[in-house]
Amino acid sequence: MHSDVVGSLLRPASLVEATGRLERGEITPAAFKAIEDAAVLDAVRLQEAAGLDVVTDGELRRYAFFGHLVDALEGFDKYGGWGITFRDDQGHEARVKRPVVVSKLAWKRQMSVEEFTWLRGRTTKPVKVTLLSAQQAAAYYDPEKSSGAYATRDAYLADLVDFTRREIAELGRLGCEYVQVDAPQYAALLDEKFREGYRQRGADPDKLIDACIELDNAIIQGHKGITFGIHICRGNHRSMFYASGGYDRIAQQVFGKSHFDRYLLEYDDDRSGTFEPLKHMTDGKVVVLGLVSSKKTEMETVEGLKARIAEASKIVPLDRLAISPQCGFASTHEGNALTPAQQKAKLELVGRVAREVWS
């Protein structure tokens, strides 16, 4: 698979309107599901028409990329966690409240099985399910608000790993062959201002990376027949980000010690640094270069993308490279500042470049 998509797509106006009507009690859940299903089918057809090698359901059934976890498990206060500030190059800012665990985790429903089983019957393309890394979920533990449920973050994460492994086992039983683990919080370990914040709170960022890798490896180990990808970016909310910095600080540990098959890496601008850290990628692993921005309206060029792929191939062999957007188009339900037409053009560009480079 030399063309990929990170996961989320812009919510169509019909789905946004229907969500509001459902929340106001103006339509039934059954009527809403029909509208939601139609939106997901359109998302699938969009990716197929763009010529992508793999498709997702656009994460249209989630309020955010982590929504499958928060809505499927009892125990989270949806907006009660500490906030994080996103910004852009023009000085705009937005603060987003995260979930926080406040009681013992327990099943309400499966996290992503509905998404997968609905999707698998409506495309002949390989399909991908996105789940959350333990490292990202760790940010949803607050010593003050969470300690009544879990005395330590480790105790909470042990349950989180168990629930996620159970989900993957069920996906595998149903025929899922590709799972992506989203880990944007790794960006907090490559940005110096975040690293300093960890130090001030008494945590060694490098030791924290090792612990996170161990947890994410525990999630994916032992599931035969499934390709596992990990997506690492620097935050994505309404075309804004929260971290900057190249992969240099984490490459040797993350690329060398984690057991993923595919690494979907943000590489759309200077904030992502150079390709040099890819030298730490161990043999056999595939690097999916996120060269096409899902944040910016400016269109990349075919020749410009080919040149960047050629540059990366000096470090990682061409047959172990692929191309994708740098992140989702709507990691949160608000979506990035692009139009559906611009999203379509970006996806088509990914498909075209992949065909021309790896035909």
CSV table of C-alpha atoms in Angstrom, one decimal:
chain,number,residue,atom,x,y,z
A,1,MET,CA,0.0,0.0,0.0
A,2,HIS,CA,1.8,3.1,-1.2
A,3,SER,CA,-1.1,5.5,-0.8
A,4,ASP,CA,-2.8,5.9,2.6
A,5,VAL,CA,-5.1,8.2,4.5
A,6,VAL,CA,-4.7,9.0,8.2
A,7,GLY,CA,-8.4,8.7,9.1
A,8,SER,CA,-10.8,11.6,9.5
A,9,LEU,CA,-12.6,13.4,6.8
A,10,LEU,CA,-14.6,16.6,6.8
A,11,ARG,CA,-18.2,16.1,8.1
A,12,PRO,CA,-20.7,16.9,5.4
A,13,ALA,CA,-23.3,19.6,6.1
A,14,SER,CA,-26.1,17.0,6.1
A,15,LEU,CA,-24.4,15.1,8.9
A,16,VAL,CA,-23.7,18.3,10.9
A,17,GLU,CA,-27.3,19.3,10.6
A,18,ALA,CA,-28.6,15.8,11.5
A,19,THR,CA,-26.3,15.7,14.6
A,20,GLY,CA,-27.8,19.0,15.9
A,21,ARG,CA,-31.4,17.7,15.2
A,22,LEU,CA,-30.6,14.5,17.1
A,23,GLU,CA,-29.3,16.4,20.1
A,24,ARG,CA,-32.4,18.6,20.1
A,25,GLY,CA,-34.7,15.5,19.9
A,26,GLU,CA,-36.1,16.5,16.5
A,27,ILE,CA,-35.2,13.2,14.8
A,28,THR,CA,-35.0,9.6,16.0
A,29,PRO,CA,-31.8,7.7,16.4
A,30,ALA,CA,-32.9,5.4,13.6
A,31,ALA,CA,-33.4,8.4,11.2
A,32,PHE,CA,-30.0,9.8,12.3
A,33,LYS,CA,-28.3,6.5,11.6
A,34,ALA,CA,-29.6,6.5,8.0
A,35,ILE,CA,-28.1,9.9,7.4
A,36,GLU,CA,-24.9,8.9,9.1
A,37,ASP,CA,-24.6,5.8,7.0
A,38,ALA,CA,-25.1,7.8,3.8
A,39,ALA,CA,-22.4,10.2,4.8
A,40,VAL,CA,-19.9,7.4,5.5
A,41,LEU,CA,-20.8,5.7,2.2
A,42,ASP,CA,-20.0,9.0,0.4
A,43,ALA,CA,-16.7,9.2,2.3
A,44,VAL,CA,-15.8,5.7,1.1
A,45,ARG,CA,-16.6,6.5,-2.5
A,46,LEU,CA,-14.6,9.7,-2.3
A,47,GLN,CA,-11.5,7.7,-1.2
A,48,GLU,CA,-12.1,5.0,-3.8
A,49,ALA,CA,-12.4,7.6,-6.6
A,50,ALA,CA,-9.2,9.2,-5.5
A,51,GLY,CA,-7.4,5.9,-6.1
A,52,LEU,CA,-6.2,5.4,-2.5
A,53,ASP,CA,-4.9,2.0,-1.7
A,54,VAL,CA,-6.7,1.9,1.7
A,55,VAL,CA,-9.9,3.6,3.0
A,56,THR,CA,-11.4,4.5,6.3
A,57,ASP,CA,-14.9,5.5,7.3
A,58,GLY,CA,-13.7,9.0,7.7
A,59,GLU,CA,-14.2,8.8,11.5
A,60,LEU,CA,-17.6,10.4,10.8
A,61,ARG,CA,-19.3,8.4,13.6
A,62,ARG,CA,-17.0,10.1,16.2
A,63,TYR,CA,-17.0,13.5,17.7
A,64,ALA,CA,-13.2,13.4,17.7
A,65,PHE,CA,-10.4,11.0,16.7
A,66,PHE,CA,-10.5,9.7,20.3
A,67,GLY,CA,-14.3,9.6,20.5
A,68,HIS,CA,-14.5,5.8,20.1
A,69,LEU,CA,-12.7,5.4,23.4
A,70,VAL,CA,-14.6,8.0,25.4
A,71,ASP,CA,-18.1,7.1,24.1
A,72,ALA,CA,-17.6,3.3,24.3
A,73,LEU,CA,-16.2,3.1,27.9
A,74,GLU,CA,-17.8,4.2,31.1
A,75,GLY,CA,-15.5,6.2,33.3
A,76,PHE,CA,-14.7,9.4,31.3
A,77,ASP,CA,-15.8,13.0,31.9
A,78,LYS,CA,-16.0,14.0,28.3
A,79,TYR,CA,-14.8,17.6,28.7
A,80,GLY,CA,-13.5,17.6,32.3
A,81,GLY,CA,-9.8,17.2,31.6
A,82,TRP,CA,-7.0,19.8,31.4
A,83,GLY,CA,-7.1,22.0,28.3
A,84,ILE,CA,-4.5,22.2,25.5
A,85,THR,CA,-3.9,25.3,23.4
A,86,PHE,CA,-3.7,24.9,19.6
A,87,ARG,CA,-2.3,27.7,17.4
A,88,ASP,CA,-1.4,28.5,13.8
A,89,ASP,CA,1.2,30.6,12.1
A,90,GLN,CA,-1.1,33.6,11.9
A,91,GLY,CA,-1.3,33.8,15.7
A,92,HIS,CA,-4.8,32.4,16.1
A,93,GLU,CA,-5.4,30.2,19.2
A,94,ALA,CA,-8.1,27.8,20.4
A,95,ARG,CA,-8.2,25.9,23.7
A,96,VAL,CA,-9.6,22.4,23.7
A,97,LYS,CA,-10.8,20.6,26.8
A,98,ARG,CA,-9.7,16.9,27.0
A,99,PRO,CA,-11.6,14.0,28.6
A,100,VAL,CA,-10.5,12.8,32.0
A,101,VAL,CA,-11.0,9.5,33.7
A,102,VAL,CA,-13.1,9.8,36.8
A,103,SER,CA,-14.4,6.3,37.5
A,104,LYS,CA,-13.3,2.7,36.8
A,105,LEU,CA,-13.4,1.9,33.0
A,106,ALA,CA,-16.2,-0.5,31.9
A,107,TRP,CA,-17.7,-1.4,28.6
A,108,LYS,CA,-20.8,0.4,27.3
A,109,ARG,CA,-20.3,-0.9,23.7
A,110,GLN,CA,-17.5,-1.9,21.4
A,111,MET,CA,-15.2,0.9,20.3
A,112,SER,CA,-14.9,0.4,16.6
A,113,VAL,CA,-16.5,-2.9,15.6
A,114,GLU,CA,-19.6,-1.2,14.1
A,115,GLU,CA,-17.4,1.1,12.1
A,116,PHE,CA,-15.4,-1.9,10.7
A,117,THR,CA,-18.3,-4.3,10.0
A,118,TRP,CA,-20.3,-1.7,8.2
A,119,LEU,CA,-17.3,-0.5,6.2
A,120,ARG,CA,-16.0,-4.0,5.2
A,121,GLY,CA,-19.1,-4.8,3.3
A,122,ARG,CA,-19.2,-1.7,1.2
A,123,THR,CA,-15.8,-1.6,-0.5
A,124,THR,CA,-13.4,-3.9,-2.1
A,125,LYS,CA,-10.4,-1.8,-0.9
A,126,PRO,CA,-8.4,-2.7,2.2
A,127,VAL,CA,-10.0,-0.9,5.1
A,128,LYS,CA,-8.3,0.6,8.2
A,129,VAL,CA,-9.6,1.1,11.7
A,130,THR,CA,-8.1,3.8,13.9
A,131,LEU,CA,-7.7,3.4,17.7
A,132,LEU,CA,-5.9,5.4,20.4
A,133,SER,CA,-2.4,4.8,21.8
A,134,ALA,CA,-1.9,4.2,25.5
A,135,GLN,CA,0.5,7.1,25.3
A,136,GLN,CA,-2.3,9.5,24.2
A,137,ALA,CA,-4.8,8.1,26.7
A,138,ALA,CA,-2.3,8.7,29.5
A,139,ALA,CA,-3.1,12.4,29.0
A,140,TYR,CA,-6.6,11.7,30.2
A,141,TYR,CA,-5.4,10.9,33.8
A,142,ASP,CA,-5.4,13.7,36.3
A,143,PRO,CA,-4.0,13.0,39.8
A,144,GLU,CA,-6.7,15.1,41.4
A,145,LYS,CA,-9.7,14.0,39.4
A,146,SER,CA,-8.7,10.4,38.6
A,147,SER,CA,-7.2,9.1,41.8
A,148,GLY,CA,-10.5,8.1,43.3
A,149,ALA,CA,-10.9,5.6,40.4
A,150,TYR,CA,-7.3,4.7,39.9
A,151,ALA,CA,-4.6,5.4,42.5
A,152,THR,CA,-2.0,5.7,39.8
A,153,ARG,CA,-1.7,6.5,36.1
A,154,ASP,CA,-0.2,3.0,35.6
A,155,ALA,CA,-3.2,1.3,37.1
A,156,TYR,CA,-5.5,3.2,34.7
A,157,LEU,CA,-3.3,2.5,31.7
A,158,ALA,CA,-3.2,-1.2,32.6
A,159,ASP,CA,-7.0,-1.3,32.2
A,160,LEU,CA,-6.8,0.8,29.0
A,161,VAL,CA,-4.3,-1.6,27.4
A,162,ASP,CA,-6.6,-4.6,28.3
A,163,PHE,CA,-9.7,-3.0,26.8
A,164,THR,CA,-7.8,-2.0,23.6
A,165,ARG,CA,-6.4,-5.5,23.2
A,166,ARG,CA,-9.9,-7.0,23.6
A,167,GLU,CA,-11.1,-4.6,20.9
A,168,ILE,CA,-8.3,-5.6,18.5
A,169,ALA,CA,-8.9,-9.3,19.1
A,170,GLU,CA,-12.5,-8.9,18.1
A,171,LEU,CA,-11.6,-6.8,15.1
A,172,GLY,CA,-9.2,-9.6,14.0
A,173,ARG,CA,-11.9,-12.2,14.5
A,174,LEU,CA,-14.1,-10.3,12.2
A,175,GLY,CA,-11.4,-10.0,9.5
A,176,CYS,CA,-9.8,-6.7,10.1
A,177,GLU,CA,-6.3,-6.6,8.7
A,178,TYR,CA,-5.1,-3.0,9.3
A,179,VAL,CA,-5.2,-1.1,12.6
A,180,GLN,CA,-3.7,2.4,13.0
A,181,VAL,CA,-2.8,3.6,16.5
A,182,ASP,CA,-3.0,7.4,16.9
A,183,ALA,CA,-0.3,8.8,19.0
A,184,PRO,CA,-0.1,12.6,18.6
A,185,GLN,CA,0.9,13.0,22.2
A,186,TYR,CA,4.4,11.8,21.2
A,187,ALA,CA,4.8,15.3,19.8
A,188,ALA,CA,4.9,16.5,23.4
A,189,LEU,CA,8.1,14.6,23.8
A,190,LEU,CA,9.8,16.1,20.8
A,191,ASP,CA,8.9,19.8,21.5
A,192,GLU,CA,11.4,21.3,24.0
A,193,LYS,CA,8.8,23.5,25.8
A,194,PHE,CA,6.7,20.4,26.6
A,195,ARG,CA,9.8,18.4,27.6
A,196,GLU,CA,10.8,21.1,30.0
A,197,GLY,CA,7.2,21.0,31.4
A,198,TYR,CA,7.6,17.3,32.1
A,199,ARG,CA,10.9,17.9,33.8
A,200,GLN,CA,9.4,20.6,36.1
A,201,ARG,CA,6.7,18.0,37.1
A,202,GLY,CA,9.4,15.5,38.0
A,203,ALA,CA,9.3,13.3,34.9
A,204,ASP,CA,12.2,12.4,32.6
A,205,PRO,CA,11.0,12.8,29.0
A,206,ASP,CA,13.3,10.1,27.7
A,207,LYS,CA,12.2,7.5,30.3
A,208,LEU,CA,8.6,8.5,29.6
A,209,ILE,CA,9.1,7.6,25.9
A,210,ASP,CA,10.4,4.2,26.9
A,211,ALA,CA,7.4,3.6,29.1
A,212,CYS,CA,5.0,4.7,26.4
A,213,ILE,CA,6.6,2.5,23.8
A,214,GLU,CA,6.3,-0.5,26.2
A,215,LEU,CA,2.6,0.2,26.6
A,216,ASP,CA,1.9,0.6,22.9
A,217,ASN,CA,3.9,-2.5,22.1
A,218,ALA,CA,1.7,-4.4,24.6
A,219,ILE,CA,-1.4,-3.3,22.8
A,220,ILE,CA,-0.4,-4.6,19.4
A,221,GLN,CA,1.6,-7.8,20.3
A,222,GLY,CA,0.3,-11.2,19.5
A,223,HIS,CA,-2.5,-10.2,17.1
A,224,LYS,CA,-1.7,-12.3,14.1
A,225,GLY,CA,-2.7,-11.3,10.6
A,226,ILE,CA,-3.1,-7.6,11.4
A,227,THR,CA,-0.8,-4.8,10.1
A,228,PHE,CA,-0.3,-2.2,12.7
A,229,GLY,CA,0.5,1.5,11.9
A,230,ILE,CA,1.2,4.3,14.3
A,231,HIS,CA,0.4,7.9,13.4
A,232,ILE,CA,2.5,10.6,15.0
A,233,CYS,CA,1.7,14.3,14.4
A,234,ARG,CA,2.0,17.6,16.3
A,235,GLY,CA,-1.7,18.2,16.9
A,236,ASN,CA,-4.6,18.9,14.6
A,237,HIS,CA,-7.7,21.0,15.4
A,238,ARG,CA,-9.3,23.5,13.0
A,239,SER,CA,-6.1,23.8,11.0
A,240,MET,CA,-4.0,24.5,14.2
A,241,PHE,CA,-1.3,22.6,15.9
A,242,TYR,CA,0.2,22.4,19.5
A,243,ALA,CA,3.8,21.3,19.1
A,244,SER,CA,6.8,21.7,16.8
A,245,GLY,CA,10.1,20.0,16.3
A,246,GLY,CA,11.7,17.3,14.2
A,247,TYR,CA,11.6,13.6,15.1
A,248,ASP,CA,15.3,13.7,16.2
A,249,ARG,CA,14.6,13.6,19.9
A,250,ILE,CA,12.4,10.5,19.8
A,251,ALA,CA,13.5,8.7,16.6
A,252,GLN,CA,16.0,6.3,18.0
A,253,GLN,CA,13.6,5.0,20.6
A,254,VAL,CA,10.3,5.2,18.8
A,255,PHE,CA,11.5,4.0,15.4
A,256,GLY,CA,14.0,1.5,16.8
A,257,LYS,CA,12.1,0.0,19.7
A,258,SER,CA,8.4,0.1,18.8
A,259,HIS,CA,7.0,-2.9,16.9
A,260,PHE,CA,4.7,-1.2,14.4
A,261,ASP,CA,4.7,-2.2,10.7
A,262,ARG,CA,3.9,1.2,9.3
A,263,TYR,CA,4.8,4.7,10.6
A,264,LEU,CA,2.5,7.5,9.3
A,265,LEU,CA,4.6,10.6,9.9
A,266,GLU,CA,3.7,14.3,9.6
A,267,TYR,CA,6.1,15.9,7.0
A,268,ASP,CA,4.2,18.7,5.4
A,269,ASP,CA,6.2,21.7,6.5
A,270,ASP,CA,9.3,22.9,8.4
A,271,ARG,CA,7.8,22.2,11.8
A,272,SER,CA,8.4,18.5,11.1
A,273,GLY,CA,12.1,18.7,10.6
A,274,THR,CA,14.2,16.7,8.1
A,275,PHE,CA,14.1,13.1,6.9
A,276,GLU,CA,17.4,12.4,8.7
A,277,PRO,CA,15.8,10.8,11.8
A,278,LEU,CA,14.4,8.1,9.4
A,279,LYS,CA,17.9,6.5,9.5
A,280,HIS,CA,16.8,4.9,12.8
A,281,MET,CA,13.9,3.1,11.2
A,282,THR,CA,14.7,-0.6,11.4
A,283,ASP,CA,14.6,-3.0,8.4
A,284,GLY,CA,11.2,-4.1,7.1
A,285,LYS,CA,9.2,-1.1,8.4
A,286,VAL,CA,7.2,1.1,6.1
A,287,VAL,CA,7.3,4.9,6.3
A,288,VAL,CA,4.2,6.7,5.2
A,289,LEU,CA,5.3,10.2,4.4
A,290,GLY,CA,2.6,12.7,5.3
A,291,LEU,CA,3.6,15.2,2.7
A,292,VAL,CA,0.2,16.6,1.7
A,293,SER,CA,-1.2,19.1,4.2
A,294,SER,CA,-4.7,18.6,5.6
A,295,LYS,CA,-4.4,21.9,7.4
A,296,LYS,CA,-3.5,24.3,4.5
A,297,THR,CA,-5.5,25.2,1.4
A,298,GLU,CA,-2.5,25.6,-0.8
A,299,MET,CA,-2.1,22.7,-3.2
A,300,GLU,CA,1.1,20.8,-3.3
A,301,THR,CA,2.5,20.0,-6.8
A,302,VAL,CA,3.1,16.5,-8.3
A,303,GLU,CA,6.7,17.4,-9.0
A,304,GLY,CA,7.3,18.8,-5.6
A,305,LEU,CA,6.0,15.7,-3.9
A,306,LYS,CA,8.0,13.4,-6.1
A,307,ALA,CA,11.2,15.4,-5.2
A,308,ARG,CA,10.5,15.0,-1.5
A,309,ILE,CA,9.9,11.3,-1.9
A,310,ALA,CA,13.2,11.0,-3.8
A,311,GLU,CA,14.9,12.8,-1.0
A,312,ALA,CA,13.5,10.4,1.6
A,313,SER,CA,14.4,7.4,-0.5
A,314,LYS,CA,18.1,8.2,0.1
A,315,ILE,CA,17.5,7.1,3.7
A,316,VAL,CA,14.6,4.6,3.4
A,317,PRO,CA,14.4,2.4,0.3
A,318,LEU,CA,11.6,3.5,-2.1
A,319,ASP,CA,9.8,0.2,-1.8
A,320,ARG,CA,9.4,0.9,1.9
A,321,LEU,CA,7.9,4.4,1.4
A,322,ALA,CA,4.3,5.5,0.9
A,323,ILE,CA,2.5,8.8,0.8
A,324,SER,CA,-0.5,10.2,2.6
A,325,PRO,CA,-2.0,13.5,4.0
A,326,GLN,CA,0.0,14.7,7.0
A,327,CYS,CA,-3.0,14.2,9.3
A,328,GLY,CA,-6.8,13.8,9.2
A,329,PHE,CA,-9.0,16.5,7.7
A,330,ALA,CA,-11.2,16.6,10.8
A,331,SER,CA,-9.5,15.2,13.9
A,332,THR,CA,-12.2,17.0,15.8
A,333,HIS,CA,-15.8,17.4,14.5
A,334,GLU,CA,-15.3,21.0,13.6
A,335,GLY,CA,-12.9,20.1,10.8
A,336,ASN,CA,-10.0,21.9,9.3
A,337,ALA,CA,-10.3,25.1,7.3
A,338,LEU,CA,-10.6,23.5,3.9
A,339,THR,CA,-13.6,23.0,1.6
A,340,PRO,CA,-14.8,19.5,0.5
A,341,ALA,CA,-13.5,20.3,-3.0
A,342,GLN,CA,-10.0,21.1,-1.6
A,343,GLN,CA,-10.1,17.9,0.5
A,344,LYS,CA,-11.1,15.9,-2.7
A,345,ALA,CA,-8.2,17.5,-4.7
A,346,LYS,CA,-5.7,16.7,-1.9
A,347,LEU,CA,-6.8,13.0,-1.8
A,348,GLU,CA,-6.7,12.8,-5.6
A,349,LEU,CA,-3.2,14.2,-5.5
A,350,VAL,CA,-2.1,11.5,-3.0
A,351,GLY,CA,-3.5,8.8,-5.2
A,352,ARG,CA,-2.0,10.2,-8.4
A,353,VAL,CA,1.5,10.6,-7.0
A,354,ALA,CA,1.5,7.1,-5.6
A,355,ARG,CA,0.5,5.7,-8.9
A,356,GLU,CA,3.2,7.6,-10.8
A,357,VAL,CA,6.0,6.9,-8.3
A,358,TRP,CA,5.3,3.2,-7.5
A,359,SER,CA,3.5,2.1,-10.7
